[in-house]
């Protein structure tokens, strides 16, 4: 999941080297924190959060097998 | 932001420099344009005046390659095994996935497929000047869905005509709403429109008779006043109140004053 968020974010931003994803997990939940360069914030959030929503949808699909709740936060 | 990717490499020979650049870019020779900035010079006796080759490698824009690479990377991280089949049709890049158990790529009502399609379009168009449209599909899912929606539209259209009342569909995305509108466009007894805000915007099918009926039923002044604002919503409300004559009288007297 972490790799997926990283891959998606890097494909969207102008500064892929600034993309960072940290993963915090408990037995029931996975929290992924995405950090990008400040200028790239719009590229991972989008108008009305449309891009962020698409990223979350993809992560949710990838996590379906895993069975845990996955949250993606953009920081 | 929209510049092409350029890499400069220095090596003993042009060939070596090119190989180093291709390795770095993870591309093949056909994907790039090579410009020799400095020819190598072996020098005199191999040590005096030795000059390395310096080249500039420009990545040729190729949306198909970018899209396929992006998608195969995504599938790798998602642990999905799918064959990626790209086809150009009417200036649109159609990419179909084939494989077992690809329901995960479709999601609920195509949510996941739409998200992946959106992200693929963004990722591929990020570096190119022209905007290319990419449509993703899993083994005819979209076509099947379109057929289902057309059948649904016809069925609910018939229902609206039979009952003389409007039919409200469940929320749909713009593409799916368009399919419904188009399916009923040719029906002279029906009209369709959408109401609400995305992502809850829904199609409403209205029988044309419904538009006229309240006008005939109502007292004269009453009907003409409200017809200005069209048949939506209000029409229905007043029809419902037909069963409650008190409220109609009340409205009416208030209006006469």
Short mmCIF file of C-alpha atoms in Angstrom, two decimals:
data_model
loop_
_atom_site.label_atom_id
_atom_site.label_comp_id
_atom_site.label_asym_id
_atom_site.label_seq_id
_atom_site.Cartn_x
_atom_site.Cartn_y
_atom_site.Cartn_z
CA UNK A 1 0.00 0.00 0.00
CA UNK A 2 2.78 2.36 0.89
CA UNK A 3 4.47 1.64 -2.44
CA UNK A 4 1.22 2.31 -4.29
CA UNK A 5 0.72 5.74 -2.69
CA UNK A 6 4.35 6.56 -3.40
CA UNK A 7 4.06 5.49 -7.02
CA UNK A 8 0.83 7.41 -7.64
CA UNK A 9 2.11 10.56 -5.97
CA UNK A 10 5.42 10.47 -7.82
CA UNK A 11 3.61 10.12 -11.14
CA UNK A 12 1.59 13.27 -10.45
CA UNK A 13 4.01 15.77 -8.94
CA UNK A 14 6.76 17.93 -10.40
CA UNK A 15 9.19 17.04 -7.62
CA UNK A 16 9.03 13.27 -7.20
CA UNK A 17 12.16 13.30 -5.06
CA UNK A 18 10.23 15.19 -2.38
CA UNK A 19 7.51 12.54 -2.10
CA UNK A 20 7.53 10.73 1.22
CA UNK A 21 5.13 8.18 2.59
CA UNK A 22 5.20 6.90 6.13
CA UNK A 23 3.18 3.96 7.31
CA UNK A 24 1.79 3.51 10.80
CA UNK A 25 -0.06 0.32 11.50
CA UNK A 26 -2.06 -1.34 14.18
CA UNK A 27 -3.66 -4.77 13.86
CA UNK A 28 -6.85 -3.25 12.52
CA UNK A 29 -5.76 -0.10 10.78
CA UNK A 30 -3.09 1.22 8.49
CA UNK A 31 -2.39 4.94 8.35
CA UNK A 32 -0.44 6.23 5.40
CA UNK A 33 0.89 9.75 5.58
CA UNK A 34 1.80 11.34 2.28
CA UNK A 35 4.14 14.30 2.15
CA UNK A 36 4.97 16.21 -1.00
CA UNK A 37 6.70 19.51 -1.82
CA UNK A 38 4.45 22.46 -0.88
CA UNK A 39 4.18 23.51 -4.55
CA UNK A 40 2.93 20.04 -5.40
CA UNK A 41 0.12 19.92 -2.84
CA UNK A 42 -2.45 20.80 -5.48
CA UNK A 43 -1.24 17.99 -7.70
CA UNK A 44 -2.09 15.31 -5.16
CA UNK A 45 -5.27 16.92 -3.82
CA UNK A 46 -6.90 18.35 -6.94
CA UNK A 47 -10.03 20.43 -7.32
CA UNK A 48 -12.40 19.58 -4.49
CA UNK A 49 -10.05 16.80 -3.46
CA UNK A 50 -10.73 14.86 -6.63
CA UNK A 51 -7.20 13.52 -7.01
CA UNK A 52 -6.90 12.71 -3.30
CA UNK A 53 -10.16 10.82 -3.57
CA UNK A 54 -8.92 8.82 -6.57
CA UNK A 55 -5.71 7.93 -4.69
CA UNK A 56 -7.77 6.78 -1.70
CA UNK A 57 -10.04 4.69 -3.94
CA UNK A 58 -7.02 2.92 -5.43
CA UNK A 59 -5.51 2.28 -2.02
CA UNK A 60 -8.80 0.95 -0.73
CA UNK A 61 -8.96 -1.48 -3.65
CA UNK A 62 -5.40 -2.62 -3.02
CA UNK A 63 -6.17 -3.07 0.67
CA UNK A 64 -9.30 -5.14 0.07
CA UNK A 65 -7.31 -8.38 0.24
CA UNK A 66 -5.59 -7.23 3.40
CA UNK A 67 -8.81 -6.72 5.32
CA UNK A 68 -7.56 -3.78 7.36
CA UNK A 69 -8.86 -0.25 7.21
CA UNK A 70 -6.51 2.00 5.34
CA UNK A 71 -6.45 5.76 5.73
CA UNK A 72 -4.42 8.04 3.51
CA UNK A 73 -3.64 11.45 4.88
CA UNK A 74 -1.95 14.21 2.97
CA UNK A 75 0.21 16.30 5.22
CA UNK B 1 6.70 21.68 -15.91
CA UNK B 2 5.90 20.56 -19.40
CA UNK B 3 9.45 20.30 -20.69
CA UNK B 4 10.61 17.00 -22.08
CA UNK B 5 13.02 14.94 -20.04
CA UNK B 6 16.63 15.60 -21.01
CA UNK B 7 19.70 13.79 -19.77
CA UNK B 8 23.34 14.56 -20.53
CA UNK B 9 25.97 11.87 -20.31
CA UNK B 10 29.71 11.72 -20.68
CA UNK B 11 31.60 8.52 -21.46
CA UNK B 12 34.51 7.19 -23.45
CA UNK B 13 32.39 6.58 -26.52
CA UNK B 14 29.04 7.80 -27.77
CA UNK B 15 27.69 4.27 -27.46
CA UNK B 16 28.72 3.97 -23.84
CA UNK B 17 27.23 7.33 -22.99
CA UNK B 18 23.97 6.36 -24.65
CA UNK B 19 23.82 3.06 -22.81
CA UNK B 20 24.36 4.83 -19.50
CA UNK B 21 21.57 7.28 -20.30
CA UNK B 22 19.16 4.52 -21.35
CA UNK B 23 19.91 2.58 -18.20
CA UNK B 24 19.17 5.65 -16.09
CA UNK B 25 15.94 6.40 -17.95
CA UNK B 26 14.89 2.77 -18.17
CA UNK B 27 14.17 3.23 -21.86
CA UNK B 28 15.19 1.80 -25.19
CA UNK B 29 17.05 3.52 -28.00
CA UNK B 30 13.87 4.04 -30.03
CA UNK B 31 12.38 6.10 -27.19
CA UNK B 32 15.00 8.83 -27.32
CA UNK B 33 16.68 11.35 -29.57
CA UNK B 34 20.45 11.58 -29.27
CA UNK B 35 22.46 14.68 -29.92
CA UNK B 36 26.25 14.42 -29.82
CA UNK B 37 27.58 17.50 -28.04
CA UNK B 38 31.22 16.51 -28.22
CA UNK B 39 32.79 13.79 -30.31
CA UNK B 40 35.25 11.69 -28.35
CA UNK B 41 38.92 12.04 -29.10
CA UNK B 42 41.24 9.17 -28.39
CA UNK B 43 44.10 11.61 -28.21
CA UNK B 44 47.67 11.17 -29.30
CA UNK B 45 49.05 7.83 -28.14
CA UNK B 46 46.00 7.45 -25.96
CA UNK B 47 46.91 9.99 -23.30
CA UNK B 48 47.51 13.40 -24.81
CA UNK B 49 44.33 15.35 -25.55
CA UNK B 50 41.93 12.53 -24.65
CA UNK B 51 38.38 13.81 -24.76
CA UNK B 52 35.32 11.88 -23.71
CA UNK B 53 32.09 11.79 -25.72
CA UNK B 54 29.36 14.02 -24.43
CA UNK B 55 25.76 13.47 -25.54
CA UNK B 56 22.35 14.91 -24.84
CA UNK B 57 19.50 12.44 -24.74
CA UNK B 58 15.97 13.75 -25.15
CA UNK B 59 13.08 11.45 -24.33
CA UNK B 60 10.58 11.35 -27.16
CA UNK B 61 7.08 11.93 -25.93
CA UNK B 62 5.12 8.71 -26.15
CA UNK B 63 1.87 8.65 -24.19
CA UNK B 64 1.25 5.00 -24.96
CA UNK B 65 4.57 3.96 -23.48
CA UNK B 66 4.03 6.21 -20.44
CA UNK B 67 0.52 4.90 -19.86
CA UNK B 68 1.50 1.25 -20.15
CA UNK B 69 4.48 1.75 -17.87
CA UNK B 70 2.41 3.60 -15.28
CA UNK B 71 -0.29 0.93 -15.28
CA UNK B 72 2.12 -1.99 -15.08
CA UNK B 73 3.84 -0.29 -12.14
CA UNK B 74 0.48 0.18 -10.41
CA UNK B 75 -0.47 -3.47 -10.98
CA UNK B 76 2.88 -4.60 -9.65
CA UNK B 77 2.40 -2.72 -6.37
CA UNK B 78 -1.23 -3.86 -6.13
CA UNK B 79 -0.21 -7.46 -6.79
CA UNK B 80 -2.64 -7.66 -9.71
CA UNK B 81 -1.80 -9.80 -12.71
CA UNK B 82 -3.33 -8.30 -15.79
CA UNK B 83 -2.48 -8.13 -19.44
CA UNK B 84 -2.44 -4.54 -20.72
CA UNK B 85 -3.81 -4.15 -24.24
CA UNK B 86 -3.64 -0.64 -25.71
CA UNK B 87 -5.54 0.34 -28.87
CA UNK B 88 -5.81 3.73 -30.58
CA UNK B 89 -9.33 4.59 -31.70
CA UNK B 90 -10.57 8.03 -32.79
CA UNK B 91 -7.56 9.79 -31.20
CA UNK B 92 -8.43 8.18 -27.89
CA UNK B 93 -6.16 5.66 -26.25
CA UNK B 94 -8.26 2.69 -25.19
CA UNK B 95 -6.54 0.34 -22.78
CA UNK B 96 -8.14 -2.96 -21.87
CA UNK B 97 -7.03 -5.26 -19.07
CA UNK B 98 -7.30 -8.99 -19.34
CA UNK B 99 -6.82 -11.45 -16.55
CA UNK B 100 -8.47 -13.51 -13.87
CA UNK B 101 -10.23 -11.93 -10.98
CA UNK B 102 -10.02 -8.31 -12.10
CA UNK B 103 -13.08 -7.31 -10.09
CA UNK B 104 -10.65 -5.56 -7.77
CA UNK B 105 -9.84 -3.17 -10.62
CA UNK B 106 -13.48 -2.36 -11.27
CA UNK B 107 -14.70 -1.76 -7.74
CA UNK B 108 -18.21 -0.77 -6.77
CA UNK B 109 -19.99 0.55 -9.88
CA UNK B 110 -16.63 1.03 -11.56
CA UNK B 111 -15.28 3.35 -8.83
CA UNK B 112 -11.80 1.87 -8.89
CA UNK B 113 -11.62 1.75 -12.67
CA UNK B 114 -12.69 5.39 -12.87
CA UNK B 115 -10.12 6.42 -10.25
CA UNK B 116 -7.35 4.58 -12.08
CA UNK B 117 -8.46 6.10 -15.37
CA UNK B 118 -8.43 9.60 -13.89
CA UNK B 119 -4.97 9.13 -12.39
CA UNK B 120 -3.60 7.59 -15.61
CA UNK B 121 -4.84 10.56 -17.63
CA UNK B 122 -3.19 12.96 -15.17
CA UNK B 123 0.08 11.05 -15.04
CA UNK B 124 0.40 10.70 -18.81
CA UNK B 125 -0.69 14.23 -19.68
CA UNK B 126 1.48 15.83 -17.02
CA UNK B 127 4.51 16.06 -19.30
CA UNK B 128 2.87 16.52 -22.66
CA UNK B 129 1.49 19.70 -24.12
CA UNK B 130 -1.48 18.18 -25.85
CA UNK B 131 -4.21 16.62 -23.80
CA UNK B 132 -4.73 13.02 -24.65
CA UNK B 133 -7.76 11.05 -23.51
CA UNK B 134 -7.22 7.61 -22.12
CA UNK B 135 -10.12 5.24 -21.49
CA UNK B 136 -9.57 2.17 -19.35
CA UNK B 137 -11.70 -0.93 -19.43
CA UNK B 138 -11.68 -4.36 -17.88
CA UNK B 139 -12.85 -6.97 -20.37
CA UNK B 140 -15.75 -4.97 -21.73
CA UNK B 141 -16.96 -3.82 -18.33
CA UNK B 142 -17.80 -0.37 -19.69
CA UNK B 143 -19.67 -1.74 -22.67
CA UNK B 144 -21.64 -4.12 -20.48
CA UNK B 145 -22.40 -1.31 -18.05
CA UNK B 146 -23.54 0.92 -20.89
CA UNK B 147 -25.89 -1.77 -22.14
CA UNK B 148 -27.25 -2.23 -18.62
CA UNK B 149 -27.81 1.51 -18.26
CA UNK B 150 -29.60 1.76 -21.60
CA UNK B 151 -31.91 -1.09 -20.60
CA UNK B 152 -32.52 0.60 -17.26
CA UNK B 153 -33.27 3.90 -18.98
CA UNK B 154 -35.81 2.32 -21.34
CA UNK B 155 -37.50 0.42 -18.51
CA UNK B 156 -37.79 3.46 -16.26
CA UNK B 157 -38.85 5.57 -19.24
CA UNK B 158 -41.75 3.19 -19.83
CA UNK B 159 -42.62 3.34 -16.16
CA UNK B 160 -42.70 7.14 -16.26
CA UNK B 161 -44.95 7.09 -19.32
CA UNK B 162 -47.31 4.51 -17.81
CA UNK B 163 -47.63 6.19 -14.44
CA UNK B 164 -47.47 9.77 -15.68
CA UNK B 165 -45.09 10.63 -12.87
CA UNK B 166 -41.39 11.35 -12.91
CA UNK B 167 -38.81 8.73 -12.08
CA UNK B 168 -35.69 9.67 -10.13
CA UNK B 169 -32.62 7.53 -10.75
CA UNK B 170 -29.85 6.87 -8.27
CA UNK B 171 -26.77 9.13 -8.30
CA UNK B 172 -24.42 8.56 -11.23
CA UNK B 173 -21.23 10.05 -12.59
CA UNK B 174 -21.36 12.37 -15.64
CA UNK B 175 -20.55 9.60 -18.16
CA UNK B 176 -23.31 7.36 -16.88
CA UNK B 177 -25.81 10.22 -16.77
CA UNK B 178 -24.95 11.03 -20.36
CA UNK B 179 -25.73 7.43 -21.37
CA UNK B 180 -29.19 7.72 -19.77
CA UNK B 181 -29.93 11.10 -21.38
CA UNK B 182 -28.79 9.84 -24.78
CA UNK B 183 -30.81 6.64 -24.49
CA UNK B 184 -34.05 8.58 -23.99
CA UNK B 185 -33.27 11.55 -26.21
CA UNK B 186 -35.27 10.17 -29.14
CA UNK B 187 -38.40 9.58 -27.08
CA UNK B 188 -40.84 12.40 -27.79
CA UNK B 189 -42.99 11.50 -24.80
CA UNK B 190 -40.19 11.90 -22.28
CA UNK B 191 -37.72 14.51 -21.23
CA UNK B 192 -34.76 14.08 -18.91
CA UNK B 193 -32.68 16.39 -16.78
CA UNK B 194 -30.22 16.11 -13.91
CA UNK B 195 -30.55 17.49 -10.44
CA UNK B 196 -28.28 17.84 -7.40
CA UNK B 197 -24.56 18.27 -6.98
CA UNK B 198 -21.87 15.73 -7.83
CA UNK B 199 -21.28 13.08 -6.61
CA UNK B 200 -25.00 12.85 -5.77
CA UNK B 201 -26.29 14.31 -9.03
CA UNK B 202 -29.04 12.17 -10.48
CA UNK B 203 -31.06 11.89 -13.64
CA UNK B 204 -34.78 12.51 -13.52
CA UNK B 205 -37.07 11.17 -16.23
CA UNK B 206 -40.22 13.22 -16.73
CA UNK B 207 -43.16 12.21 -18.93
CA UNK B 208 -44.14 15.18 -21.09
CA UNK B 209 -47.78 14.75 -20.07
CA UNK B 210 -46.91 15.54 -16.49
CA UNK B 211 -45.90 19.01 -17.55
CA UNK B 212 -49.35 19.81 -18.91
CA UNK B 213 -51.54 17.96 -16.46
CA UNK B 214 -51.33 20.35 -13.49
CA UNK B 215 -52.18 23.26 -15.77
CA UNK B 216 -55.48 21.63 -16.68
CA UNK B 217 -56.26 20.52 -13.15
CA UNK B 218 -55.60 23.74 -11.38
CA UNK B 219 -57.64 26.89 -11.05
CA UNK B 220 -56.61 29.37 -13.67
CA UNK B 221 -54.52 32.01 -11.94
CA UNK B 222 -52.88 29.47 -9.69
CA UNK B 223 -51.51 27.36 -12.50
CA UNK B 224 -50.14 30.14 -14.62
CA UNK B 225 -48.22 31.62 -11.72
CA UNK B 226 -46.33 28.47 -11.01
CA UNK B 227 -45.78 27.39 -14.57
CA UNK B 228 -43.27 30.20 -14.93
CA UNK B 229 -40.83 28.26 -12.82
CA UNK B 230 -41.28 25.15 -14.90
CA UNK B 231 -42.53 21.71 -14.11
CA UNK B 232 -39.81 20.55 -11.71
CA UNK B 233 -40.45 19.81 -8.08
CA UNK B 234 -43.26 22.22 -7.57
CA UNK B 235 -45.56 20.51 -10.00
CA UNK B 236 -45.25 17.34 -8.08
CA UNK B 237 -45.83 19.01 -4.77
CA UNK B 238 -49.08 20.62 -5.86
CA UNK B 239 -50.24 17.38 -7.38
CA UNK B 240 -49.70 15.68 -4.07
CA UNK B 241 -51.70 18.32 -2.36
CA UNK B 242 -54.62 17.57 -4.61
CA UNK B 243 -55.54 15.01 -2.02
CA UNK B 244 -55.59 17.73 0.62
CA UNK B 245 -58.00 20.34 -0.63
CA UNK B 246 -57.59 22.44 2.51
CA UNK B 247 -54.00 23.30 1.85
CA UNK B 248 -54.74 24.20 -1.74
CA UNK B 249 -57.52 26.53 -0.70
CA UNK B 250 -55.24 28.08 1.84
CA UNK B 251 -52.50 28.66 -0.72
CA UNK B 252 -54.98 29.99 -3.17
CA UNK B 253 -56.62 32.50 -0.86
CA UNK B 254 -53.26 33.79 0.17
CA UNK B 255 -52.39 34.27 -3.44
CA UNK B 256 -55.63 36.13 -4.29
CA UNK B 257 -54.93 38.76 -1.71
#
